[in-house]
PDB file of C-alpha atoms in Angstrom:
ATOM      1  CA  MET A 152      -3.815 -33.409  35.463  1.00  0.00           C
ATOM      2  CA  LYS A 153      -4.791 -36.792  34.047  1.00  0.00           C
ATOM      3  CA  ILE A 154      -7.677 -37.115  31.605  1.00  0.00           C
ATOM      4  CA  ALA A 155      -9.283 -40.544  31.083  1.00  0.00           C
ATOM      5  CA  ILE A 156     -11.382 -41.394  28.036  1.00  0.00           C
ATOM      6  CA  PRO A 157     -13.203 -44.725  27.477  1.00  0.00           C
ATOM      7  CA  THR A 158     -11.926 -45.993  24.149  1.00  0.00           C
ATOM      8  CA  GLU A 159     -12.454 -48.607  21.467  1.00  0.00           C
ATOM      9  CA  GLN A 160     -10.605 -48.738  18.136  1.00  0.00           C
ATOM     10  CA  GLY A 161      -9.182 -45.247  18.557  1.00  0.00           C
ATOM     11  CA  GLN A 162     -12.557 -43.570  19.216  1.00  0.00           C
ATOM     12  CA  LEU A 163     -14.607 -42.541  22.240  1.00  0.00           C
ATOM     13  CA  TYR A 164     -16.515 -45.612  23.397  1.00  0.00           C
ATOM     14  CA  GLY A 165     -20.200 -44.875  23.949  1.00  0.00           C
ATOM     15  CA  HIS A 166     -20.703 -46.266  27.449  1.00  0.00           C
ATOM     16  CA  PHE A 167     -18.197 -45.623  30.216  1.00  0.00           C
ATOM     17  CA  GLY A 168     -18.748 -48.789  32.256  1.00  0.00           C
ATOM     18  CA  HIS A 169     -18.434 -51.231  29.374  1.00  0.00           C
ATOM     19  CA  CYS A 170     -15.377 -49.770  27.642  1.00  0.00           C
ATOM     20  CA  PRO A 171     -12.704 -52.240  26.536  1.00  0.00           C
ATOM     21  CA  GLN A 172      -9.890 -49.707  26.941  1.00  0.00           C
ATOM     22  CA  VAL A 173      -9.129 -46.334  28.487  1.00  0.00           C
ATOM     23  CA  THR A 174      -6.846 -43.715  26.986  1.00  0.00           C
ATOM     24  CA  LEU A 175      -5.121 -41.855  29.814  1.00  0.00           C
ATOM     25  CA  PHE A 176      -3.498 -38.500  29.052  1.00  0.00           C
ATOM     26  CA  THR A 177      -1.011 -37.054  31.537  1.00  0.00           C
ATOM     27  CA  LEU A 178      -0.604 -33.289  31.258  1.00  0.00           C
ATOM     28  CA  ASN A 179       1.823 -30.737  32.601  1.00  0.00           C
ATOM     29  CA  GLY A 180      -0.145 -27.520  32.373  1.00  0.00           C
ATOM     30  CA  LEU A 181      -1.658 -27.620  28.881  1.00  0.00           C
ATOM     31  CA  ASP A 182       1.048 -29.897  27.464  1.00  0.00           C
ATOM     32  CA  VAL A 183       0.413 -33.613  27.006  1.00  0.00           C
ATOM     33  CA  VAL A 184       3.478 -35.404  28.373  1.00  0.00           C
ATOM     34  CA  GLU A 185       2.253 -39.019  28.213  1.00  0.00           C
ATOM     35  CA  VAL A 186      -0.528 -40.996  26.522  1.00  0.00           C
ATOM     36  CA  GLU A 187      -1.321 -44.533  27.691  1.00  0.00           C
ATOM     37  CA  LEU A 188      -3.798 -46.967  26.147  1.00  0.00           C
ATOM     38  CA  LEU A 189      -4.833 -49.267  28.988  1.00  0.00           C
ATOM     39  CA  ASP A 190      -7.072 -52.328  29.042  1.00  0.00           C
ATOM     40  CA  ALA A 191     -10.048 -51.524  31.244  1.00  0.00           C
ATOM     41  CA  PRO A 192     -10.847 -53.743  34.224  1.00  0.00           C
ATOM     42  CA  PRO A 193     -13.848 -56.100  34.044  1.00  0.00           C
ATOM     43  CA  HIS A 194     -17.276 -54.453  34.255  1.00  0.00           C
ATOM     44  CA  LYS A 195     -18.495 -54.649  37.839  1.00  0.00           C
ATOM     45  CA  PRO A 196     -20.130 -51.913  39.936  1.00  0.00           C
ATOM     46  CA  GLY A 197     -17.576 -49.378  41.138  1.00  0.00           C
ATOM     47  CA  VAL A 198     -14.514 -51.073  39.650  1.00  0.00           C
ATOM     48  CA  LEU A 199     -13.740 -48.649  36.799  1.00  0.00           C
ATOM     49  CA  PRO A 200     -14.158 -45.434  38.860  1.00  0.00           C
ATOM     50  CA  THR A 201     -11.955 -46.872  41.623  1.00  0.00           C
ATOM     51  CA  TRP A 202      -9.351 -48.053  39.098  1.00  0.00           C
ATOM     52  CA  LEU A 203      -9.257 -44.593  37.489  1.00  0.00           C
ATOM     53  CA  ARG A 204      -8.855 -42.959  40.895  1.00  0.00           C
ATOM     54  CA  ASP A 205      -5.938 -45.284  41.593  1.00  0.00           C
ATOM     55  CA  LYS A 206      -4.405 -44.347  38.209  1.00  0.00           C
ATOM     56  CA  GLY A 207      -4.558 -40.679  39.237  1.00  0.00           C
ATOM     57  CA  ALA A 208      -7.309 -39.555  36.847  1.00  0.00           C
ATOM     58  CA  THR A 209      -8.645 -36.076  37.594  1.00  0.00           C
ATOM     59  CA  VAL A 210     -11.039 -35.753  34.621  1.00  0.00           C
ATOM     60  CA  VAL A 211     -13.177 -38.313  32.770  1.00  0.00           C
ATOM     61  CA  ILE A 212     -14.681 -37.520  29.374  1.00  0.00           C
ATOM     62  CA  ALA A 213     -17.416 -39.992  28.378  1.00  0.00           C
ATOM     63  CA  GLY A 214     -20.332 -40.486  26.034  1.00  0.00           C
ATOM     64  CA  SER A 215     -22.744 -41.888  28.615  1.00  0.00           C
ATOM     65  CA  MET A 216     -22.414 -43.053  32.198  1.00  0.00           C
ATOM     66  CA  GLY A 217     -24.633 -44.664  34.823  1.00  0.00           C
ATOM     67  CA  GLN A 218     -25.590 -42.819  37.986  1.00  0.00           C
ATOM     68  CA  HIS A 219     -23.547 -45.074  40.269  1.00  0.00           C
ATOM     69  CA  ALA A 220     -20.334 -44.349  38.330  1.00  0.00           C
ATOM     70  CA  LEU A 221     -21.128 -40.618  38.254  1.00  0.00           C
ATOM     71  CA  ALA A 222     -21.640 -40.588  42.016  1.00  0.00           C
ATOM     72  CA  LEU A 223     -18.428 -42.507  42.710  1.00  0.00           C
ATOM     73  CA  LEU A 224     -16.329 -40.281  40.464  1.00  0.00           C
ATOM     74  CA  ALA A 225     -17.783 -37.203  42.184  1.00  0.00           C
ATOM     75  CA  LYS A 226     -17.016 -38.742  45.590  1.00  0.00           C
ATOM     76  CA  PHE A 227     -13.416 -39.263  44.443  1.00  0.00           C
ATOM     77  CA  GLY A 228     -13.178 -35.633  43.278  1.00  0.00           C
ATOM     78  CA  ILE A 229     -12.879 -36.605  39.610  1.00  0.00           C
ATOM     79  CA  ARG A 230     -14.549 -34.173  37.208  1.00  0.00           C
ATOM     80  CA  THR A 231     -16.846 -35.848  34.685  1.00  0.00           C
ATOM     81  CA  ILE A 232     -18.000 -34.623  31.321  1.00  0.00           C
ATOM     82  CA  VAL A 233     -20.720 -36.795  29.775  1.00  0.00           C
ATOM     83  CA  GLY A 234     -22.435 -36.565  26.427  1.00  0.00           C
ATOM     84  CA  ALA A 235     -19.147 -36.035  24.597  1.00  0.00           C
ATOM     85  CA  PRO A 236     -19.311 -36.462  20.812  1.00  0.00           C
ATOM     86  CA  LYS A 237     -17.815 -39.447  18.983  1.00  0.00           C
ATOM     87  CA  ALA A 238     -14.219 -38.408  18.284  1.00  0.00           C
ATOM     88  CA  THR A 239     -10.673 -39.540  18.885  1.00  0.00           C
ATOM     89  CA  PRO A 240      -9.379 -39.199  22.429  1.00  0.00           C
ATOM     90  CA  ALA A 241      -6.799 -36.631  21.251  1.00  0.00           C
ATOM     91  CA  GLU A 242      -9.545 -34.502  19.656  1.00  0.00           C
ATOM     92  CA  LEU A 243     -11.570 -34.628  22.877  1.00  0.00           C
ATOM     93  CA  VAL A 244      -8.586 -33.609  25.011  1.00  0.00           C
ATOM     94  CA  ASP A 245      -7.791 -30.742  22.621  1.00  0.00           C
ATOM     95  CA  ALA A 246     -11.407 -29.528  22.825  1.00  0.00           C
ATOM     96  CA  TYR A 247     -11.407 -29.839  26.625  1.00  0.00           C
ATOM     97  CA  LEU A 248      -8.188 -27.847  26.945  1.00  0.00           C
ATOM     98  CA  ALA A 249      -9.491 -25.213  24.511  1.00  0.00           C
ATOM     99  CA  GLY A 250     -12.694 -24.882  26.550  1.00  0.00           C
ATOM    100  CA  THR A 251     -14.860 -25.916  23.598  1.00  0.00           C
ATOM    101  CA  LEU A 252     -15.922 -29.380  24.791  1.00  0.00           C
ATOM    102  CA  LEU A 253     -19.519 -29.043  25.898  1.00  0.00           C
ATOM    103  CA  GLU A 254     -21.379 -31.505  28.075  1.00  0.00           C
ATOM    104  CA  GLY A 255     -24.183 -33.137  26.108  1.00  0.00           C
ATOM    105  CA  GLU A 256     -27.031 -35.510  26.885  1.00  0.00           C
ATOM    106  CA  ASN A 257     -26.251 -38.500  29.084  1.00  0.00           C
ATOM    107  CA  ASP A 258     -28.391 -41.137  27.396  1.00  0.00           C
ATOM    108  CA  CYS A 259     -27.799 -43.665  30.157  1.00  0.00           C
ATOM    109  CA  HIS A 260     -30.705 -43.110  32.534  1.00  0.00           C
ATOM    110  CA  HIS A 261     -30.848 -46.385  34.402  1.00  0.00           C
ATOM    111  CA  ASP A 262     -29.417 -47.053  37.826  1.00  0.00           C
ATOM    112  CA  HIS A 263     -26.362 -49.314  37.805  1.00  0.00           C
ATOM    113  CA  HIS A 264     -26.712 -50.469  41.418  1.00  0.00           C
ATOM    114  CA  HIS A 265     -28.293 -53.766  40.371  1.00  0.00           C
ATOM    115  CA  HIS A 266     -26.327 -55.768  37.833  1.00  0.00           C
ATOM    116  CA  ASP A 267     -28.296 -58.979  37.733  1.00  0.00           C
ATOM    117  CA  HIS A 268     -30.191 -57.824  34.649  1.00  0.00           C
ATOM    118  CA  GLU A 269     -29.408 -56.847  31.082  1.00  0.00           C
ATOM    119  CA  HIS A 270     -29.383 -53.160  30.239  1.00  0.00           C
ATOM    120  CA  HIS A 271     -28.572 -51.092  27.202  1.00  0.00           C
ATOM    121  CA  CYS A 272     -27.964 -47.389  26.947  1.00  0.00           C
ATOM    122  CA  GLU A 273     -28.783 -45.517  23.771  1.00  0.00           C
ATOM    123  CA  SER A 274     -25.055 -45.041  23.083  1.00  0.00           C
ATOM    124  CA  GLU A 275     -24.513 -48.812  23.017  1.00  0.00           C
ATOM    125  CA  ARG A 276     -26.957 -49.350  20.176  1.00  0.00           C
TER     126      ARG A 276
END
């Protein structure tokens, strides 16, 4: 299993699509065997979900996420958990593995299909 978490300065980054980095945890069963901090690709529709699929991600834990990204991740068979609390990536993975990470409110309600306009999700403010 590989768990991807959008990250900035060692914390969950509020909006999936605009994250500067991704922390990627590789697990063997419940044991973390590798942690990588990767620079995220540029923000363009569909790029980050496709990049994560290519990196082998099976789970994404995020604060908020647009509908286009959610749909692509589902199409790729990647489980998504949105509305995660602000925490370190390691804390989020521990909570996920313990079964205590609950899905919260996804405060990104706009459609990301059209990127010729400015948009801001609540988690970016």
